[in-house]
mmCIF file of C-alpha atoms and ligand atoms in Angstrom:
data_model
loop_
_atom_site.group_PDB
_atom_site.id
_atom_site.type_symbol
_atom_site.label_atom_id
_atom_site.label_comp_id
_atom_site.label_asym_id
_atom_site.label_seq_id
_atom_site.Cartn_x
_atom_site.Cartn_y
_atom_site.Cartn_z
ATOM 1 C CA LEU A 24 -6.989 4.167 -10.050
ATOM 2 C CA HIS A 25 -5.950 0.624 -10.486
ATOM 3 C CA TYR A 26 -6.393 -2.111 -7.967
ATOM 4 C CA GLN A 27 -3.554 -4.875 -7.230
ATOM 5 C CA PRO A 28 -4.484 -7.733 -5.106
ATOM 6 C CA GLN A 29 -2.761 -8.461 -1.901
ATOM 7 C CA VAL A 30 -3.268 -12.286 -1.085
ATOM 8 C CA ASP A 31 -2.934 -14.067 3.043
ATOM 9 C CA LEU A 32 -0.442 -16.830 2.230
ATOM 10 C CA ASN A 33 -2.027 -19.061 5.030
ATOM 11 C CA THR A 34 -5.664 -18.812 4.095
ATOM 12 C CA GLY A 35 -5.259 -18.229 0.269
ATOM 13 C CA GLN A 36 -7.628 -15.281 0.458
ATOM 14 C CA ILE A 37 -7.507 -11.611 -1.434
ATOM 15 C CA THR A 38 -7.301 -9.859 2.133
ATOM 16 C CA GLY A 39 -6.569 -6.209 0.775
ATOM 17 C CA VAL A 40 -5.835 -4.212 -2.856
ATOM 18 C CA GLU A 41 -3.358 -1.605 -3.045
ATOM 19 C CA ALA A 42 -5.302 1.576 -5.327
ATOM 20 C CA LEU A 43 -2.746 2.541 -7.795
ATOM 21 C CA ILE A 44 -3.009 5.967 -9.574
ATOM 22 C CA ARG A 45 -2.769 6.538 -13.455
ATOM 23 C CA TRP A 46 -3.040 9.046 -15.617
ATOM 24 C CA ARG A 47 -5.079 8.601 -18.554
ATOM 25 C CA HIS A 48 -3.339 11.321 -20.900
ATOM 26 C CA PRO A 49 -5.560 11.926 -24.207
ATOM 27 C CA GLU A 50 -2.034 11.150 -26.558
ATOM 28 C CA GLN A 51 0.226 9.220 -23.889
ATOM 29 C CA GLY A 52 -2.253 7.007 -23.207
ATOM 30 C CA LEU A 53 -1.622 5.664 -19.564
ATOM 31 C CA VAL A 54 0.994 7.506 -17.801
ATOM 32 C CA SER A 55 2.771 5.694 -14.845
ATOM 33 C CA PRO A 56 2.537 7.395 -11.508
ATOM 34 C CA ALA A 57 6.395 7.125 -11.209
ATOM 35 C CA GLN A 58 6.409 9.689 -14.132
ATOM 36 C CA PHE A 59 4.128 12.101 -12.546
ATOM 37 C CA ILE A 60 3.878 11.780 -8.869
ATOM 38 C CA PRO A 61 7.179 13.623 -8.176
ATOM 39 C CA ILE A 62 6.229 16.359 -10.165
ATOM 40 C CA ALA A 63 3.240 16.365 -8.357
ATOM 41 C CA GLU A 64 5.036 16.036 -5.063
ATOM 42 C CA GLU A 65 7.143 18.949 -6.092
ATOM 43 C CA ARG A 66 4.287 21.345 -7.044
ATOM 44 C CA GLY A 67 2.325 20.573 -3.799
ATOM 45 C CA LEU A 68 -0.181 18.988 -6.226
ATOM 46 C CA ILE A 69 -0.054 16.169 -4.614
ATOM 47 C CA VAL A 70 -2.296 17.204 -1.738
ATOM 48 C CA PRO A 71 -5.502 17.804 -3.792
ATOM 49 C CA ILE A 72 -4.576 14.575 -5.731
ATOM 50 C CA GLY A 73 -4.090 12.525 -2.749
ATOM 51 C CA HIS A 74 -7.454 13.453 -1.068
ATOM 52 C CA TRP A 75 -9.110 12.863 -4.618
ATOM 53 C CA VAL A 76 -7.279 9.091 -4.263
ATOM 54 C CA LEU A 77 -8.500 8.259 -0.778
ATOM 55 C CA ARG A 78 -11.691 9.491 -1.123
ATOM 56 C CA GLU A 79 -12.155 7.280 -4.528
ATOM 57 C CA ALA A 80 -10.763 4.244 -3.446
ATOM 58 C CA CYS A 81 -13.108 4.644 0.028
ATOM 59 C CA ARG A 82 -15.702 5.097 -2.499
ATOM 60 C CA GLN A 83 -15.064 1.937 -4.613
ATOM 61 C CA ASN A 84 -14.131 -0.308 -1.681
ATOM 62 C CA LYS A 85 -17.679 0.441 -0.123
ATOM 63 C CA GLU A 86 -19.273 -0.178 -3.683
ATOM 64 C CA TRP A 87 -17.613 -3.827 -3.745
ATOM 65 C CA GLN A 88 -18.675 -4.129 -0.359
ATOM 66 C CA GLY A 89 -21.979 -2.901 -1.528
ATOM 67 C CA ALA A 90 -22.169 -5.339 -4.264
ATOM 68 C CA GLY A 91 -21.527 -8.316 -1.963
ATOM 69 C CA LEU A 92 -17.587 -8.974 -2.297
ATOM 70 C CA PRO A 93 -15.827 -10.293 0.547
ATOM 71 C CA SER A 94 -14.522 -7.421 2.701
ATOM 72 C CA ILE A 95 -11.090 -6.366 2.187
ATOM 73 C CA ALA A 96 -8.615 -3.217 2.688
ATOM 74 C CA VAL A 97 -7.959 -0.701 0.621
ATOM 75 C CA ALA A 98 -4.385 0.123 0.682
ATOM 76 C CA VAL A 99 -3.376 4.185 -0.325
ATOM 77 C CA ASN A 100 -0.374 5.400 -0.644
ATOM 78 C CA LEU A 101 0.373 8.684 1.161
ATOM 79 C CA SER A 102 2.900 11.234 -0.071
ATOM 80 C CA ALA A 103 5.149 13.368 2.498
ATOM 81 C CA LEU A 104 3.335 16.178 1.669
ATOM 82 C CA GLN A 105 0.348 14.711 2.586
ATOM 83 C CA PHE A 106 1.558 13.090 5.833
ATOM 84 C CA GLN A 107 2.419 16.294 7.029
ATOM 85 C CA GLN A 108 -0.945 18.124 6.520
ATOM 86 C CA LYS A 109 -2.501 19.718 9.658
ATOM 87 C CA ASN A 110 -5.657 17.546 10.665
ATOM 88 C CA LEU A 111 -4.785 14.584 8.342
ATOM 89 C CA SER A 112 -6.635 12.663 11.098
ATOM 90 C CA GLN A 113 -9.680 14.603 10.778
ATOM 91 C CA GLU A 114 -9.869 14.387 7.302
ATOM 92 C CA VAL A 115 -9.424 10.702 7.043
ATOM 93 C CA ALA A 116 -12.311 10.271 9.258
ATOM 94 C CA ARG A 117 -14.219 12.674 7.431
ATOM 95 C CA ILE A 118 -14.218 10.514 4.511
ATOM 96 C CA LEU A 119 -14.714 7.335 5.624
ATOM 97 C CA GLN A 120 -17.788 8.762 7.250
ATOM 98 C CA ASP A 121 -19.105 10.158 4.166
ATOM 99 C CA CYS A 122 -18.290 6.614 2.449
ATOM 100 C CA GLY A 123 -20.103 4.514 5.341
ATOM 101 C CA LEU A 124 -16.519 2.630 4.981
ATOM 102 C CA ALA A 125 -15.680 1.498 8.398
ATOM 103 C CA PRO A 126 -12.026 2.190 9.217
ATOM 104 C CA GLU A 127 -10.719 -1.556 9.368
ATOM 105 C CA TYR A 128 -11.193 -1.389 5.823
ATOM 106 C CA LEU A 129 -8.939 1.355 4.906
ATOM 107 C CA GLU A 130 -4.871 1.363 5.358
ATOM 108 C CA LEU A 131 -2.770 4.235 4.583
ATOM 109 C CA GLU A 132 0.645 3.589 2.991
ATOM 110 C CA LEU A 133 3.445 5.374 3.994
ATOM 111 C CA THR A 134 7.135 5.257 3.135
ATOM 112 C CA GLU A 135 9.973 5.710 5.466
ATOM 113 C CA SER A 136 11.265 9.069 4.248
ATOM 114 C CA ALA A 137 7.940 10.457 4.826
ATOM 115 C CA VAL A 138 8.092 9.011 8.416
ATOM 116 C CA MET A 139 11.645 9.377 9.494
ATOM 117 C CA ARG A 140 11.335 13.329 9.338
ATOM 118 C CA ASP A 141 10.803 14.612 12.245
ATOM 119 C CA ALA A 142 9.967 11.798 15.042
ATOM 120 C CA GLU A 143 7.965 12.801 17.765
ATOM 121 C CA LYS A 144 5.438 14.721 15.017
ATOM 122 C CA THR A 145 5.649 11.587 12.969
ATOM 123 C CA ILE A 146 4.664 9.325 15.984
ATOM 124 C CA ALA A 147 1.736 11.536 17.067
ATOM 125 C CA THR A 148 0.128 11.955 13.594
ATOM 126 C CA MET A 149 0.293 8.405 13.587
ATOM 127 C CA HIS A 150 -1.368 7.714 16.575
ATOM 128 C CA ALA A 151 -4.152 10.138 15.497
ATOM 129 C CA LEU A 152 -4.553 7.834 12.249
ATOM 130 C CA LYS A 153 -4.514 4.746 14.619
ATOM 131 C CA ALA A 154 -7.012 6.577 16.728
ATOM 132 C CA VAL A 155 -9.656 6.779 13.868
ATOM 133 C CA GLY A 156 -9.050 2.656 13.617
ATOM 134 C CA ILE A 157 -7.463 2.408 10.310
ATOM 135 C CA ARG A 158 -4.343 0.474 9.561
ATOM 136 C CA LEU A 159 -0.635 1.549 8.806
ATOM 137 C CA SER A 160 2.035 -0.265 6.642
ATOM 138 C CA LEU A 161 5.804 0.755 5.653
ATOM 139 C CA ASP A 162 6.287 0.930 1.588
ATOM 140 C CA ASP A 163 8.894 0.084 0.022
ATOM 141 C CA PHE A 164 10.774 -1.217 3.683
ATOM 142 C CA GLY A 165 14.389 -0.977 3.526
ATOM 143 C CA THR A 166 15.129 1.249 0.732
ATOM 144 C CA GLY A 167 14.884 4.594 2.269
ATOM 145 C CA TYR A 168 16.397 6.260 5.278
ATOM 146 C CA SER A 169 15.029 3.993 7.967
ATOM 147 C CA SER A 170 16.189 4.122 11.877
ATOM 148 C CA LEU A 171 15.204 0.779 13.515
ATOM 149 C CA SER A 172 15.737 2.750 16.638
ATOM 150 C CA GLN A 173 12.621 4.750 15.684
ATOM 151 C CA LEU A 174 11.137 1.997 13.839
ATOM 152 C CA LYS A 175 9.999 0.181 17.149
ATOM 153 C CA ARG A 176 8.479 3.309 18.384
ATOM 154 C CA LEU A 177 5.936 3.625 15.391
ATOM 155 C CA PRO A 178 2.342 2.196 15.636
ATOM 156 C CA LEU A 179 2.731 0.533 12.445
ATOM 157 C CA ASP A 180 0.689 -2.804 11.433
ATOM 158 C CA LYS A 181 2.774 -3.976 8.517
ATOM 159 C CA LEU A 182 6.143 -4.216 6.538
ATOM 160 C CA LYS A 183 6.155 -4.064 2.749
ATOM 161 C CA ILE A 184 9.083 -5.718 1.602
ATOM 162 C CA ASP A 185 10.626 -3.759 -1.377
ATOM 163 C CA GLN A 186 10.548 -5.672 -4.487
ATOM 164 C CA SER A 187 14.466 -4.825 -5.072
ATOM 165 C CA PHE A 188 15.042 -7.603 -2.912
ATOM 166 C CA VAL A 189 12.274 -9.621 -3.735
ATOM 167 C CA ARG A 190 13.843 -9.555 -7.268
ATOM 168 C CA GLY A 191 16.749 -11.506 -6.807
ATOM 169 C CA LEU A 192 14.984 -14.187 -5.003
ATOM 170 C CA PRO A 193 15.429 -17.213 -4.789
ATOM 171 C CA ASP A 194 19.159 -17.149 -5.945
ATOM 172 C CA ASP A 195 20.746 -14.419 -4.883
ATOM 173 C CA PRO A 196 22.145 -15.121 -1.638
ATOM 174 C CA ASP A 197 22.212 -11.357 -0.405
ATOM 175 C CA ASP A 198 18.244 -10.531 -1.268
ATOM 176 C CA LEU A 199 17.599 -13.916 0.127
ATOM 177 C CA ALA A 200 19.531 -12.667 3.590
ATOM 178 C CA ILE A 201 17.648 -9.328 3.570
ATOM 179 C CA SER A 202 14.113 -10.636 2.741
ATOM 180 C CA THR A 203 14.715 -13.417 5.963
ATOM 181 C CA ALA A 204 15.982 -10.625 7.629
ATOM 182 C CA ILE A 205 12.802 -8.339 7.244
ATOM 183 C CA ILE A 206 10.299 -11.430 8.235
ATOM 184 C CA GLY A 207 11.889 -12.031 11.189
ATOM 185 C CA MET A 208 12.401 -8.905 12.390
ATOM 186 C CA GLY A 209 8.854 -7.655 11.097
ATOM 187 C CA LYS A 210 7.336 -10.763 13.203
ATOM 188 C CA ALA A 211 9.720 -9.851 16.338
ATOM 189 C CA LEU A 212 7.948 -6.766 16.365
ATOM 190 C CA LYS A 213 4.704 -8.660 15.819
ATOM 191 C CA LEU A 214 4.133 -6.794 12.731
ATOM 192 C CA GLN A 215 2.329 -8.168 9.443
ATOM 193 C CA VAL A 216 4.627 -8.672 6.842
ATOM 194 C CA ILE A 217 4.006 -8.688 3.023
ATOM 195 C CA ALA A 218 6.765 -9.032 0.044
ATOM 196 C CA GLU A 219 5.864 -6.731 -3.270
ATOM 197 C CA GLY A 220 6.680 -7.350 -6.605
ATOM 198 C CA VAL A 221 6.088 -11.203 -6.163
ATOM 199 C CA GLU A 222 6.413 -12.507 -10.378
ATOM 200 C CA THR A 223 7.243 -15.624 -10.053
ATOM 201 C CA ALA A 224 6.699 -19.398 -8.408
ATOM 202 C CA GLY A 225 10.366 -19.648 -6.678
ATOM 203 C CA GLN A 226 9.614 -16.538 -5.388
ATOM 204 C CA LEU A 227 7.161 -17.322 -3.654
ATOM 205 C CA GLU A 228 8.244 -20.402 -2.117
ATOM 206 C CA VAL A 229 11.051 -18.979 -0.969
ATOM 207 C CA LEU A 230 9.039 -15.824 0.909
ATOM 208 C CA ARG A 231 6.117 -18.706 1.988
ATOM 209 C CA SER A 232 9.055 -20.710 3.651
ATOM 210 C CA GLY A 233 10.614 -17.700 4.996
ATOM 211 C CA GLY A 234 7.306 -17.378 7.061
ATOM 212 C CA CYS A 235 5.978 -13.963 4.852
ATOM 213 C CA ASP A 236 2.356 -13.476 5.735
ATOM 214 C CA GLU A 237 1.386 -12.089 2.382
ATOM 215 C CA ILE A 238 2.032 -11.334 -1.077
ATOM 216 C CA GLN A 239 1.161 -8.657 -4.021
ATOM 217 C CA GLY A 240 3.057 -8.934 -7.473
ATOM 218 C CA TYR A 241 2.177 -10.302 -11.209
ATOM 219 C CA LEU A 242 2.438 -13.704 -10.270
ATOM 220 C CA VAL A 243 -0.934 -12.743 -8.740
ATOM 221 C CA ALA A 244 -2.286 -10.004 -10.452
ATOM 222 C CA LYS A 245 -1.355 -6.816 -12.218
ATOM 223 C CA PRO A 246 -3.156 -3.972 -10.739
ATOM 224 C CA LEU A 247 -6.422 -3.839 -12.283
ATOM 225 C CA PRO A 248 -9.304 -1.334 -12.885
ATOM 226 C CA ALA A 249 -12.356 -1.585 -10.498
ATOM 227 C CA SER A 250 -14.651 -3.572 -12.481
ATOM 228 C CA ASP A 251 -11.836 -6.384 -13.587
ATOM 229 C CA PHE A 252 -10.663 -6.707 -10.026
ATOM 230 C CA ALA A 253 -14.577 -7.428 -9.115
ATOM 231 C CA ARG A 254 -14.977 -10.158 -11.673
ATOM 232 C CA PHE A 255 -11.313 -11.183 -10.390
ATOM 233 C CA ALA A 256 -12.154 -11.736 -6.851
ATOM 234 C CA ARG A 257 -15.240 -13.275 -7.817
ATOM 235 C CA GLU A 258 -13.900 -15.978 -10.047
ATOM 236 C CA LYS A 259 -10.793 -16.338 -7.983
ATOM 237 C CA SER A 260 -11.796 -16.265 -4.266
ATOM 238 C CA SER A 261 -8.963 -18.441 -3.174
ATOM 239 C CA PHE A 262 -5.023 -19.513 -4.408
HETATM 240 P P1 C2E B 305 4.739 1.473 -4.477
HETATM 241 O O1 C2E B 305 3.560 1.783 -3.716
HETATM 242 O O2 C2E B 305 5.769 0.606 -4.005
HETATM 243 O O3 C2E B 305 3.785 0.463 -5.559
HETATM 244 C C1 C2E B 305 3.713 -0.861 -5.838
HETATM 245 C C2 C2E B 305 4.902 -0.602 -7.918
HETATM 246 O O4 C2E B 305 4.864 -1.577 -8.033
HETATM 247 C C3 C2E B 305 3.496 -0.503 -8.499
HETATM 248 O O5 C2E B 305 3.702 0.558 -9.463
HETATM 249 C C4 C2E B 305 2.554 -1.592 -9.230
HETATM 250 O O6 C2E B 305 2.147 -1.697 -10.361
HETATM 251 C C5 C2E B 305 4.144 -2.454 -9.233
HETATM 252 N N1 C2E B 305 4.093 -3.723 -9.120
HETATM 253 C C6 C2E B 305 3.102 -4.515 -8.258
HETATM 254 N N2 C2E B 305 3.523 -5.769 -8.641
HETATM 255 C C7 C2E B 305 4.789 -5.899 -9.553
HETATM 256 C C8 C2E B 305 5.414 -7.026 -10.037
HETATM 257 O O7 C2E B 305 4.955 -8.194 -10.022
HETATM 258 N N3 C2E B 305 6.185 -6.976 -10.746
HETATM 259 C C9 C2E B 305 6.783 -5.114 -10.757
HETATM 260 N N4 C2E B 305 8.070 -5.450 -11.818
HETATM 261 N N5 C2E B 305 6.390 -4.387 -10.543
HETATM 262 C C10 C2E B 305 4.883 -4.781 -9.859
HETATM 263 P P2 C2E B 305 2.871 1.790 -10.220
HETATM 264 O O8 C2E B 305 1.747 1.105 -10.312
HETATM 265 O O9 C2E B 305 3.849 2.412 -11.723
HETATM 266 O O10 C2E B 305 3.420 2.757 -9.036
HETATM 267 C C11 C2E B 305 4.270 3.203 -8.426
HETATM 268 C C12 C2E B 305 5.212 3.800 -7.172
HETATM 269 O O11 C2E B 305 3.869 5.300 -7.779
HETATM 270 C C13 C2E B 305 4.411 3.475 -6.095
HETATM 271 O O12 C2E B 305 4.517 2.574 -5.404
HETATM 272 C C14 C2E B 305 3.815 4.512 -5.224
HETATM 273 O O13 C2E B 305 5.130 5.007 -4.663
HETATM 274 C C15 C2E B 305 3.337 5.578 -6.451
HETATM 275 N N6 C2E B 305 2.001 5.969 -6.290
HETATM 276 C C16 C2E B 305 0.663 5.201 -7.164
HETATM 277 N N7 C2E B 305 -0.502 5.508 -6.999
HETATM 278 C C17 C2E B 305 -0.140 6.665 -5.880
HETATM 279 C C18 C2E B 305 -0.777 7.022 -4.907
HETATM 280 O O14 C2E B 305 -2.279 7.141 -5.116
HETATM 281 N N8 C2E B 305 -0.495 8.825 -4.201
HETATM 282 C C19 C2E B 305 1.171 8.418 -3.983
HETATM 283 N N9 C2E B 305 1.122 9.341 -3.488
HETATM 284 N N10 C2E B 305 1.583 7.592 -4.717
HETATM 285 C C20 C2E B 305 1.354 7.370 -5.543
HETATM 286 MG MG1 MG B 306 2.411 1.131 -2.205
HETATM 287 MG MG1 MG B 307 6.345 -0.359 -2.480
#
């Protein structure tokens, strides 16, 4: 697992990290999740892989806390198949308990395609997860099949503006309109808004002036191995 920092634009502090999986292949080196996650989903292998990711990310976060790093949330991506697992909330609660991690330090990232399938079931699952005390975010927001009437019923904490809308900032008027609208809507719905894939100071500036709460992207740091992240968090306590 690699970890990419998330920075609060008001305080300049690192408030979270996203756990991103890589496959260390003996010949090909690090293989991107974009290459193997779709296959793992197709074969159902994503369920045991995702279970491992959840456990390892929680264990690692607790280890950082034990090493004296400021407490932050770890965000874990959940695929649709995992989200449909029965007893997901019990599994999450058990992992937190085993790791000794307080639930507020875990966030699950869901995608629109995972969440928008069966409305009633989705809402029940999300409420069960919220009851455990963790946070929920909607990843790649605006790229999937999103229904705003359903969005308002979901117990979400955070919207993640997809990097495809961030890429054209600050010059592309359409991307500017879309990202500004997402920030405005998120605020009105009392959700945190984070922009992902932020690479340039120009992108940061329009997001900041538009009222975006947090950013994540190469401008702050690439996804880092756990030990590199710990060093980074110690050295760069503020942005
Ligand atoms: P995602 O969750 O939307 O993650 C963000 C992706 O954007 C990551 O790609 C990250 O490395 C990349 N990124 C971050 N900052 C920048 C930037 O400034 N510029 C650019 N161009 N890219 C940036 P990555 O690590 O290759 O992951 C791709 C996707 O694979 C993730 O998209 C997520 O959907 C999936 N994934 C990764 N880890 C897991 C996992 O443990 N479980 C599941 N189910 N899916 C995962
Ligand atoms: Mg994600
Ligand atoms: Mg994303």
